[in-house]
């Protein structure tokens, strides 16, 4: 079996900035023969940049205070000044290392409130005590970190690697099941006689004297046969996210109870309304018509802007099928956190391959609306919404590129994405549209009158805007708790693994959107307003507006993001999410 254990490093990120950076961007110890594992599309899009490191261990060989490298900084050298300034900025913004051993994150476990243990798949570069003496971030772990306007660098790590031995189970060797570390700060005075004891490594706020930073590590090995290799991720997932879970349990309970009560009330209201109307229709003169019966000759009148509606329906179908298959595969365990970037790769590939349903639905609906500009319809279906997303994404990428972030997509990957879009997705959309236009248009059960019926004065609740605003409340109520965890995984860099719950919420969202739309459309038709096409789309898709409002609330109440670039990036990526959700729910 292999005795050499290699430690890989990933990008560094922060909860105070949306800009991740490569390990090499900071002046850390680097591998002389750097190797980079091949990354899939999802990893590239998320800005992951995995590389080998100089931290290499031999299985079961203990090391104590072993030197990795020394970095020297001279205040008279402009290159040294800029390197140290960037390192200080990383500590000030609480940037976190992400190290990997055997495809497992090396975790930093510490106690949080209520005696719980939280295992963070990252650890900070260092920490900062402000000029007014305020202790920031990880500086709270050591009382010696107390000097004003001083940075404390974690230049030493105590690594513990745990393994499951096969000697009692009749298989050779051992399997790594856990890797933990504890960051430390030591001021090494003699690099030839390292002890890893004494005062912390201080970097003064004002850089006036020469500075030597010595990076060291210690490694120990422990046998842990009670942890199976298949369940080695459990200890990380069980401790996440470190929020008040009890509070969320109550919130989930009350939300479910509220939604159930609203759904039952709506159902009862609809049933009693239908029974009352049916009784009226039986008792009244058969020739006299009122309510929704009066608009039967106008209800299938083609909507205004039918071209745009058909395009939205086609794109929404594409996103719906993509989301359903992705979540289903994630439920089966194919897209677990261990498969880095698999979720995003799967979603992008599925979206590209599902151009045919988008073209078919859009063309069929446009034909039903008696549209004649079929070429414009096909081109808009293939290019409009993906074009908006790509333009937004490209602007965000320019900002990342200017800032030198690892999340900036390389030019080659951008070309590959464009090739997938124009080389695969667009032709498949054309194929779907061809079959959609060849099909007969959807036959309506009643004939449409030549002269449009005049719509009577509407009450406040049957007017379009109040109905649409009310329609999005119930679907949003189904998702806002899961939305908190999803936003945490994106912006607070926590792992998301509750795909079973997410798939269940997805199904509930579909049912709720359908019920709310059908109910509100029925009420509008009873009020003799036959403009239901756009209203049925916008009633449920207005949930996306509530999603945006919640994202704004999350930004100001939960995140500590600072800087103009990070704020623009947050809202730029949020707009992409909102557009996709708008099309999906509609």
XYZ file of N, CA, C and O in Angstrom, residues 178-329:
608
model
N -10.130 10.369 8.773
C -10.312 11.692 9.351
C -8.977 12.434 9.370
O -7.932 11.824 9.594
N -9.029 13.725 9.110
C -7.836 14.573 9.218
C -8.242 15.869 9.897
O -9.109 16.598 9.405
N -7.626 16.137 11.037
C -7.930 17.349 11.790
C -6.653 18.153 12.003
O -5.553 17.587 11.993
N -6.815 19.430 12.234
C -5.654 20.247 12.575
C -6.040 21.311 13.591
O -7.221 21.622 13.771
N -5.018 21.863 14.231
C -5.205 22.976 15.139
C -4.199 24.053 14.761
O -2.977 23.820 14.856
N -4.649 25.215 14.278
C -3.697 26.267 13.897
C -3.052 26.895 15.131
O -3.724 27.128 16.141
N -1.757 27.161 15.020
C -1.002 27.765 16.126
C -0.139 28.900 15.591
O 0.165 28.948 14.397
N 0.262 29.773 16.475
C 1.140 30.886 16.117
C 2.359 30.868 17.039
O 2.205 30.978 18.265
N 3.552 30.700 16.458
C 4.799 30.670 17.240
C 5.830 31.574 16.582
O 6.013 31.537 15.356
N 6.541 32.329 17.425
C 7.625 33.162 16.920
C 8.929 32.360 17.024
O 9.551 32.288 18.091
N 9.297 31.743 15.901
C 10.526 30.944 15.882
C 11.723 31.890 15.775
O 11.852 32.638 14.799
N 12.614 31.833 16.752
C 13.788 32.723 16.736
C 14.977 32.076 16.024
O 15.742 32.743 15.339
N 15.112 30.747 16.171
C 16.249 30.038 15.560
C 15.699 28.943 14.657
O 15.163 27.939 15.149
N 15.826 29.104 13.352
C 15.245 28.111 12.436
C 15.998 26.781 12.452
O 15.512 25.792 11.915
N 17.171 26.741 13.046
C 17.917 25.478 13.169
C 17.599 24.745 14.467
O 18.015 23.602 14.657
N 16.883 25.414 15.363
C 16.534 24.788 16.642
C 15.079 25.155 16.973
O 14.807 26.003 17.808
N 14.157 24.491 16.266
C 12.732 24.815 16.396
C 12.117 24.054 17.560
O 12.362 22.853 17.726
N 11.288 24.745 18.348
C 10.675 24.091 19.507
C 9.151 24.172 19.509
O 8.495 23.427 20.218
N 8.583 25.077 18.717
C 7.129 25.290 18.667
C 6.567 25.590 20.056
O 5.574 24.992 20.501
N 7.218 26.495 20.736
C 6.777 26.985 22.039
C 7.066 28.475 22.107
O 7.806 29.014 21.283
N 6.484 29.115 23.097
C 6.810 30.514 23.307
C 5.751 31.462 22.790
O 4.606 31.074 22.529
N 6.134 32.729 22.612
C 5.165 33.771 22.233
C 4.665 33.600 20.798
O 5.317 32.929 19.982
N 3.521 34.234 20.473
C 2.968 34.103 19.117
C 3.748 34.923 18.100
O 4.494 35.837 18.446
N 3.517 34.591 16.809
C 4.169 35.292 15.700
C 3.405 36.579 15.411
O 2.311 36.557 14.844
N 3.994 37.690 15.831
C 3.346 38.989 15.652
C 3.853 39.674 14.385
O 5.048 39.648 14.092
N 2.936 40.267 13.650
C 3.302 41.112 12.506
C 2.735 42.492 12.800
O 1.522 42.678 12.826
N 3.593 43.465 13.069
C 3.076 44.796 13.439
C 2.326 45.455 12.287
O 2.599 45.200 11.113
N 1.380 46.296 12.649
C 0.597 47.012 11.638
C 1.464 47.905 10.770
O 1.218 48.051 9.568
N 2.483 48.502 11.355
C 3.433 49.337 10.607
C 4.664 48.501 10.278
O 5.340 47.995 11.179
N 4.957 48.332 8.999
C 6.071 47.489 8.538
C 7.332 48.354 8.422
O 7.517 49.063 7.442
N 8.207 48.295 9.476
C 9.407 49.145 9.488
C 10.702 48.330 9.567
O 11.746 48.785 9.108
N 10.641 47.133 10.169
C 11.847 46.311 10.324
C 11.751 45.045 9.498
O 10.661 44.620 9.113
N 12.911 44.422 9.253
C 12.947 43.145 8.525
C 12.162 42.091 9.304
O 12.144 42.093 10.535
N 11.539 41.203 8.549
C 10.655 40.212 9.164
C 10.915 38.840 8.555
O 11.010 38.703 7.334
N 11.058 37.824 9.396
C 11.210 36.440 8.954
C 10.019 35.623 9.455
O 9.740 35.615 10.662
N 9.348 34.958 8.545
C 8.228 34.078 8.905
C 8.635 32.646 8.621
O 8.927 32.291 7.468
N 8.680 31.818 9.664
C 9.052 30.407 9.517
C 7.783 29.567 9.661
O 7.079 29.652 10.680
N 7.469 28.775 8.639
C 6.285 27.909 8.643
C 6.694 26.497 9.065
O 7.668 25.946 8.546
N 5.945 25.922 10.007
C 6.262 24.588 10.533
C 4.981 23.768 10.670
O 3.873 24.311 10.579
N 5.150 22.464 10.930
C 4.001 21.601 11.198
C 4.420 20.431 12.083
O 5.601 20.071 12.162
N 3.441 19.854 12.763
C 3.601 18.594 13.489
C 2.494 17.664 13.017
O 1.377 18.122 12.746
N 2.812 16.376 12.918
C 1.789 15.421 12.466
C 1.827 14.181 13.342
O 2.904 13.697 13.714
N 0.645 13.711 13.737
C 0.518 12.469 14.508
C -0.523 11.583 13.831
O -1.394 12.070 13.091
N -0.443 10.298 14.082
C -1.366 9.312 13.505
C -2.079 8.566 14.614
O -1.463 8.177 15.608
N -3.398 8.366 14.446
C -4.194 7.628 15.422
C -5.027 6.572 14.710
O -5.578 6.828 13.635
N -5.126 5.406 15.346
C -5.965 4.331 14.786
C -7.395 4.505 15.281
O -7.633 4.635 16.476
N -8.366 4.552 14.344
C -9.788 4.739 14.677
C -10.612 3.713 13.924
O -11.173 3.998 12.866
N -10.704 2.512 14.468
C -11.404 1.439 13.746
C -12.919 1.527 13.874
O -13.637 0.801 13.185
N -13.422 2.408 14.760
C -14.881 2.548 14.890
C -15.480 3.417 13.781
O -16.693 3.452 13.600
N -14.621 4.117 13.030
C -15.112 4.934 11.909
C -14.882 4.174 10.612
O -13.743 3.829 10.274
N -15.944 3.882 9.900
C -15.841 3.183 8.612
C -15.490 4.186 7.512
O -15.864 5.359 7.584
N -14.834 3.689 6.489
C -14.424 4.561 5.395
C -15.642 5.180 4.698
O -15.618 6.338 4.299
N -16.718 4.403 4.582
C -17.923 4.881 3.865
C -18.619 6.014 4.616
O -19.341 6.804 4.007
N -18.405 6.097 5.948
C -19.098 7.125 6.732
C -18.119 8.157 7.286
O -18.397 8.790 8.312
N -16.998 8.340 6.623
C -15.969 9.237 7.172
C -16.343 10.725 7.073
O -15.723 11.548 7.717
N -17.332 11.068 6.249
C -17.781 12.471 6.150
C -18.782 12.843 7.239
O -19.086 14.017 7.427
N -19.297 11.841 7.941
C -20.437 12.097 8.831
C -20.125 13.113 9.918
O -20.973 13.941 10.263
N -18.918 13.059 10.478
C -18.623 13.944 11.609
C -18.623 15.418 11.194
O -18.931 16.301 12.002
N -18.318 15.687 9.896
C -18.372 17.072 9.407
C -19.821 17.487 9.204
O -20.255 18.553 9.659
N -20.567 16.624 8.529
C -21.943 16.971 8.170
C -22.841 17.093 9.396
O -23.749 17.926 9.427
N -22.571 16.254 10.435
C -23.414 16.284 11.626
C -23.241 17.572 12.421
O -24.105 17.938 13.205
N -22.100 18.237 12.245
C -21.847 19.464 13.006
C -22.231 20.723 12.233
O -21.990 21.828 12.692
N -22.820 20.584 11.046
C -23.118 21.755 10.211
C -24.611 21.895 9.979
O -25.321 20.903 9.939
N -25.076 23.142 9.735
C -24.352 24.379 9.977
C -24.441 24.736 11.439
O -25.387 24.319 12.107
N -23.512 25.479 11.973
C -23.541 25.762 13.412
C -24.444 26.966 13.679
O -24.058 28.033 14.066
N -25.715 26.712 13.400
C -26.756 27.692 13.722
C -27.609 27.074 14.812
O -27.437 25.910 15.161
N -28.545 27.840 15.336
C -29.402 27.329 16.389
C -30.447 26.405 15.764
O -31.505 26.822 15.346
N -30.110 25.104 15.731
C -30.977 24.118 15.065
C -32.331 24.026 15.765
O -33.361 23.835 15.116
N -32.320 24.154 17.118
C -33.572 24.038 17.863
C -34.553 25.108 17.407
O -35.734 24.839 17.200
N -34.059 26.332 17.226
C -34.901 27.430 16.750
C -35.481 27.112 15.387
O -36.646 27.358 15.115
N -34.667 26.499 14.532
C -35.151 26.153 13.199
C -36.181 25.037 13.248
O -37.097 25.005 12.444
N -36.035 24.118 14.213
C -37.044 23.057 14.341
C -38.407 23.659 14.639
O -39.417 23.285 14.039
N -38.447 24.615 15.578
C -39.715 25.280 15.904
C -40.237 26.051 14.695
O -41.427 26.049 14.396
N -39.315 26.710 13.999
C -39.703 27.516 12.841
C -40.298 26.618 11.751
O -41.315 26.943 11.132
N -39.640 25.461 11.526
C -40.131 24.510 10.524
C -41.518 24.004 10.928
O -42.435 23.923 10.098
N -41.677 23.679 12.230
C -42.961 23.155 12.712
C -44.085 24.170 12.493
O -45.144 23.842 11.943
N -43.834 25.427 12.907
C -44.870 26.451 12.772
C -45.138 26.790 11.308
O -46.272 27.063 10.928
N -44.088 26.756 10.483
C -44.279 27.025 9.051
C -45.151 25.947 8.419
O -46.085 26.241 7.676
N -44.810 24.677 8.735
C -45.603 23.562 8.190
C -47.055 23.663 8.650
O -47.981 23.467 7.861
N -47.239 23.967 9.949
C -48.602 24.084 10.484
C -49.361 25.209 9.792
O -50.524 25.052 9.421
N -48.664 26.349 9.603
C -49.284 27.495 8.937
C -49.662 27.189 7.505
O -50.765 27.505 7.055
N -48.730 26.556 6.781
C -48.996 26.218 5.384
C -50.138 25.216 5.268
O -50.983 25.319 4.375
N -50.150 24.239 6.204
C -51.218 23.242 6.182
C -52.568 23.920 6.424
O -53.561 23.623 5.741
N -52.588 24.843 7.377
C -53.838 25.551 7.694
C -54.305 26.376 6.507
O -55.498 26.381 6.161
N -53.362 27.078 5.856
C -53.720 27.905 4.694
C -54.219 27.032 3.553
O -55.225 27.345 2.903
N -53.515 25.894 3.309
C -53.907 24.991 2.214
C -55.296 24.411 2.453
O -56.132 24.362 1.544
N -55.560 23.995 3.718
C -56.878 23.439 4.055
C -57.958 24.511 3.897
O -59.037 24.255 3.353
N -57.645 25.731 4.362
C -58.610 26.834 4.241
C -58.926 27.143 2.786
O -60.088 27.327 2.415
N -57.888 27.189 1.948
C -58.088 27.445 0.519
C -58.919 26.343 -0.117
O -59.816 26.609 -0.923
N -58.605 25.096 0.246
C -59.362 23.965 -0.309
C -60.828 24.018 0.069
O -61.709 23.839 -0.780
N -61.083 24.295 1.370
C -62.473 24.386 1.838
C -63.201 25.542 1.167
O -64.369 25.426 0.772
N -62.515 26.676 1.060
C -63.104 27.856 0.422
C -63.484 27.563 -1.024
O -64.592 27.888 -1.474
N -62.567 26.904 -1.743
C -62.817 26.585 -3.150
C -63.983 25.612 -3.289
O -64.856 25.782 -4.142
N -64.019 24.569 -2.435
C -65.095 23.572 -2.508
C -66.452 24.196 -2.211
O -67.441 23.940 -2.917
N -66.492 25.025 -1.137
C -67.780 25.656 -0.793
C -68.234 26.613 -1.887
O -69.433 26.694 -2.207
N -67.261 27.302 -2.509
C -67.579 28.240 -3.589
C -68.148 27.488 -4.793
O -69.160 27.898 -5.381
N -67.525 26.353 -5.139
C -67.986 25.554 -6.290
C -69.369 24.973 -6.022
O -70.242 24.982 -6.899
N -69.578 24.456 -4.779
C -70.896 23.889 -4.440
C -71.997 24.950 -4.532
O -73.081 24.689 -5.054
N -71.673 26.145 -3.988
C -72.660 27.224 -4.008
C -73.003 27.628 -5.440
O -74.157 27.823 -5.793
N -71.989 27.715 -6.295
C -72.202 28.120 -7.681
C -72.970 27.043 -8.449
O -73.843 27.349 -9.267
N -72.613 25.773 -8.163
C -73.300 24.686 -8.866
C -74.788 24.671 -8.512
O -75.648 24.431 -9.361
N -75.079 24.932 -7.241
C -76.482 24.981 -6.803
C -77.223 26.124 -7.512
O -78.381 25.983 -7.913
N -76.501 27.270 -7.676
C -77.106 28.414 -8.374
C -77.406 28.053 -9.828
O -78.469 28.375 -10.357
N -76.457 27.348 -10.467
C -76.645 26.994 -11.880
C -77.808 26.036 -12.069
O -78.511 26.071 -13.074
N -78.047 25.171 -11.085
C -79.146 24.209 -11.186
C -80.494 24.918 -11.014
O -81.451 24.653 -11.731
N -80.561 25.835 -10.042
C -81.840 26.476 -9.726
C -82.203 27.605 -10.690
O -83.373 27.853 -10.946
N -81.173 28.317 -11.205
C -81.449 29.446 -12.099
C -81.940 28.949 -13.461
O -81.780 27.784 -13.818
N -82.527 29.853 -14.175
C -82.966 29.543 -15.539
C -81.769 29.088 -16.367
O -80.718 29.706 -16.349
N -81.898 27.975 -17.078
C -80.781 27.367 -17.817
C -80.228 28.299 -18.881
O -79.056 28.218 -19.234
N -81.068 29.204 -19.405
C -80.589 30.071 -20.482
C -79.766 31.243 -19.958
O -79.000 31.848 -20.696
N -79.941 31.566 -18.677
C -79.214 32.713 -18.126
C -77.821 32.280 -17.675
O -77.677 31.333 -16.909
N -76.803 32.958 -18.141
C -75.423 32.621 -17.795
C -74.799 33.780 -17.021
O -75.079 34.946 -17.298
N -73.925 33.428 -16.051
C -73.200 34.459 -15.297
C -71.895 33.847 -14.791
O -71.651 32.649 -14.889
N -71.044 34.718 -14.239
C -69.762 34.231 -13.717
C -68.825 33.817 -14.846
O -68.794 34.432 -15.919
N -68.082 32.741 -14.620
C -67.075 32.309 -15.595
C -67.703 31.802 -16.888
O -67.038 31.756 -17.923
N -69.026 31.410 -16.853
C -69.659 30.923 -18.078
C -69.766 32.013 -19.147
O -69.758 31.731 -20.338
N -69.814 33.270 -18.677
C -69.967 34.380 -19.619
C -68.727 34.594 -20.484
O -68.818 35.190 -21.552
N -67.567 34.160 -20.006
C -66.318 34.447 -20.736
C -65.840 33.226 -21.532
O -64.700 33.206 -21.986
N -66.711 32.217 -21.710
C -66.250 31.000 -22.416
C -65.851 31.307 -23.864
O -65.024 30.609 -24.437
N -66.392 32.361 -24.434
C -66.045 32.710 -25.813
C -64.793 33.570 -25.924
O -64.367 33.889 -27.038
N -64.213 33.963 -24.798
C -63.019 34.819 -24.820
C -61.837 34.215 -24.056
O -60.739 34.748 -24.112
N -62.102 33.112 -23.345
C -61.086 32.595 -22.435
C -59.837 32.083 -23.159
O -58.731 32.113 -22.611
N -59.972 31.650 -24.400
C -58.813 31.158 -25.161
C -58.330 32.169 -26.199
O -57.647 31.798 -27.150
N -58.687 33.425 -25.985
C -58.173 34.479 -26.858
C -56.660 34.604 -26.641
O -56.211 34.644 -25.500
N -55.850 34.643 -27.717
C -54.387 34.723 -27.548
C -53.980 35.943 -26.721
O -54.574 37.017 -26.854
N -52.979 35.786 -25.851
C -52.586 36.904 -24.973
C -51.758 37.947 -25.718
O -51.202 37.681 -26.788
N -51.668 39.128 -25.140
C -50.723 40.114 -25.654
C -49.312 39.624 -25.355
O -49.081 38.934 -24.363
N -48.354 40.007 -26.180
C -46.951 39.570 -26.031
C -46.854 38.048 -25.943
O -46.151 37.487 -25.113
N -47.604 37.379 -26.814
C -47.607 35.909 -26.811
C -46.247 35.326 -27.144
O -45.885 34.245 -26.664
N -45.473 36.033 -27.967
C -44.114 35.602 -28.304
C -43.262 35.455 -27.044
O -42.626 34.419 -26.820
N -43.268 36.503 -26.207
C -42.448 36.496 -24.998
C -42.914 35.423 -24.021
O -42.087 34.728 -23.409
N -44.228 35.273 -23.884
C -44.762 34.258 -22.969
C -44.347 32.858 -23.415
O -43.939 32.026 -22.585
N -44.441 32.579 -24.709
C -44.050 31.244 -25.207
C -42.561 30.980 -24.982
O -42.165 29.863 -24.644
N -41.730 32.026 -25.157
C -40.278 31.884 -24.918
C -40.017 31.580 -23.445
O -39.229 30.686 -23.111
N -40.694 32.306 -22.546
C -40.529 32.063 -21.105
C -40.973 30.651 -20.731
O -40.336 29.999 -19.897
N -42.064 30.188 -21.332
C -42.562 28.842 -21.029
C -41.572 27.774 -21.485
O -41.339 26.781 -20.779
N -40.981 27.974 -22.669
C -39.981 27.024 -23.161
C -38.757 26.973 -22.268
O -38.293 25.885 -21.879
N -38.221 28.165 -21.899
C -37.046 28.208 -21.018
C -37.368 27.655 -19.630
O -36.542 26.974 -19.020
N -38.572 27.938 -19.136
C -38.982 27.425 -17.828
C -39.056 25.907 -17.813
O -38.669 25.265 -16.832
N -39.555 25.325 -18.909
C -39.614 23.863 -19.030
C -38.212 23.264 -18.976
O -37.969 22.254 -18.297
N -37.273 23.890 -19.686
C -35.892 23.429 -19.705
C -35.284 23.440 -18.289
O -34.661 22.459 -17.856
N -35.504 24.533 -17.565
C -34.949 24.665 -16.206
C -35.644 23.705 -15.245
O -34.997 23.110 -14.367
N -36.961 23.513 -15.419
C -37.703 22.602 -14.545
C -37.179 21.170 -14.671
O -36.907 20.507 -13.654
N -37.026 20.680 -15.894
C -36.540 19.303 -16.094
C -35.104 19.168 -15.574
O -34.756 18.173 -14.930
N -34.275 20.188 -15.843
C -32.889 20.172 -15.360
C -32.849 20.076 -13.826
O -32.106 19.257 -13.262
N -33.661 20.889 -13.150
C -33.678 20.901 -11.682
C -34.174 19.580 -11.130
O -33.595 19.035 -10.175
N -35.220 19.036 -11.732
C -35.792 17.771 -11.262
C -34.763 16.643 -11.348
O -34.545 15.902 -10.371
N -34.104 16.497 -12.503
C -33.131 15.404 -12.678
C -31.927 15.606 -11.755
O -31.438 14.653 -11.130
N -31.439 16.856 -11.640
C -30.270 17.135 -10.788
C -30.573 16.787 -9.338
O -29.761 16.121 -8.666
N -31.732 17.225 -8.825
C -32.078 16.939 -7.425
C -32.319 15.451 -7.210
O -31.961 14.908 -6.158
N -32.894 14.777 -8.192
C -33.140 13.334 -8.077
C -31.813 12.576 -7.991
O -31.647 11.686 -7.147
N -30.856 12.936 -8.843
C -29.530 12.301 -8.792
C -28.812 12.620 -7.491
O -28.117 11.767 -6.925
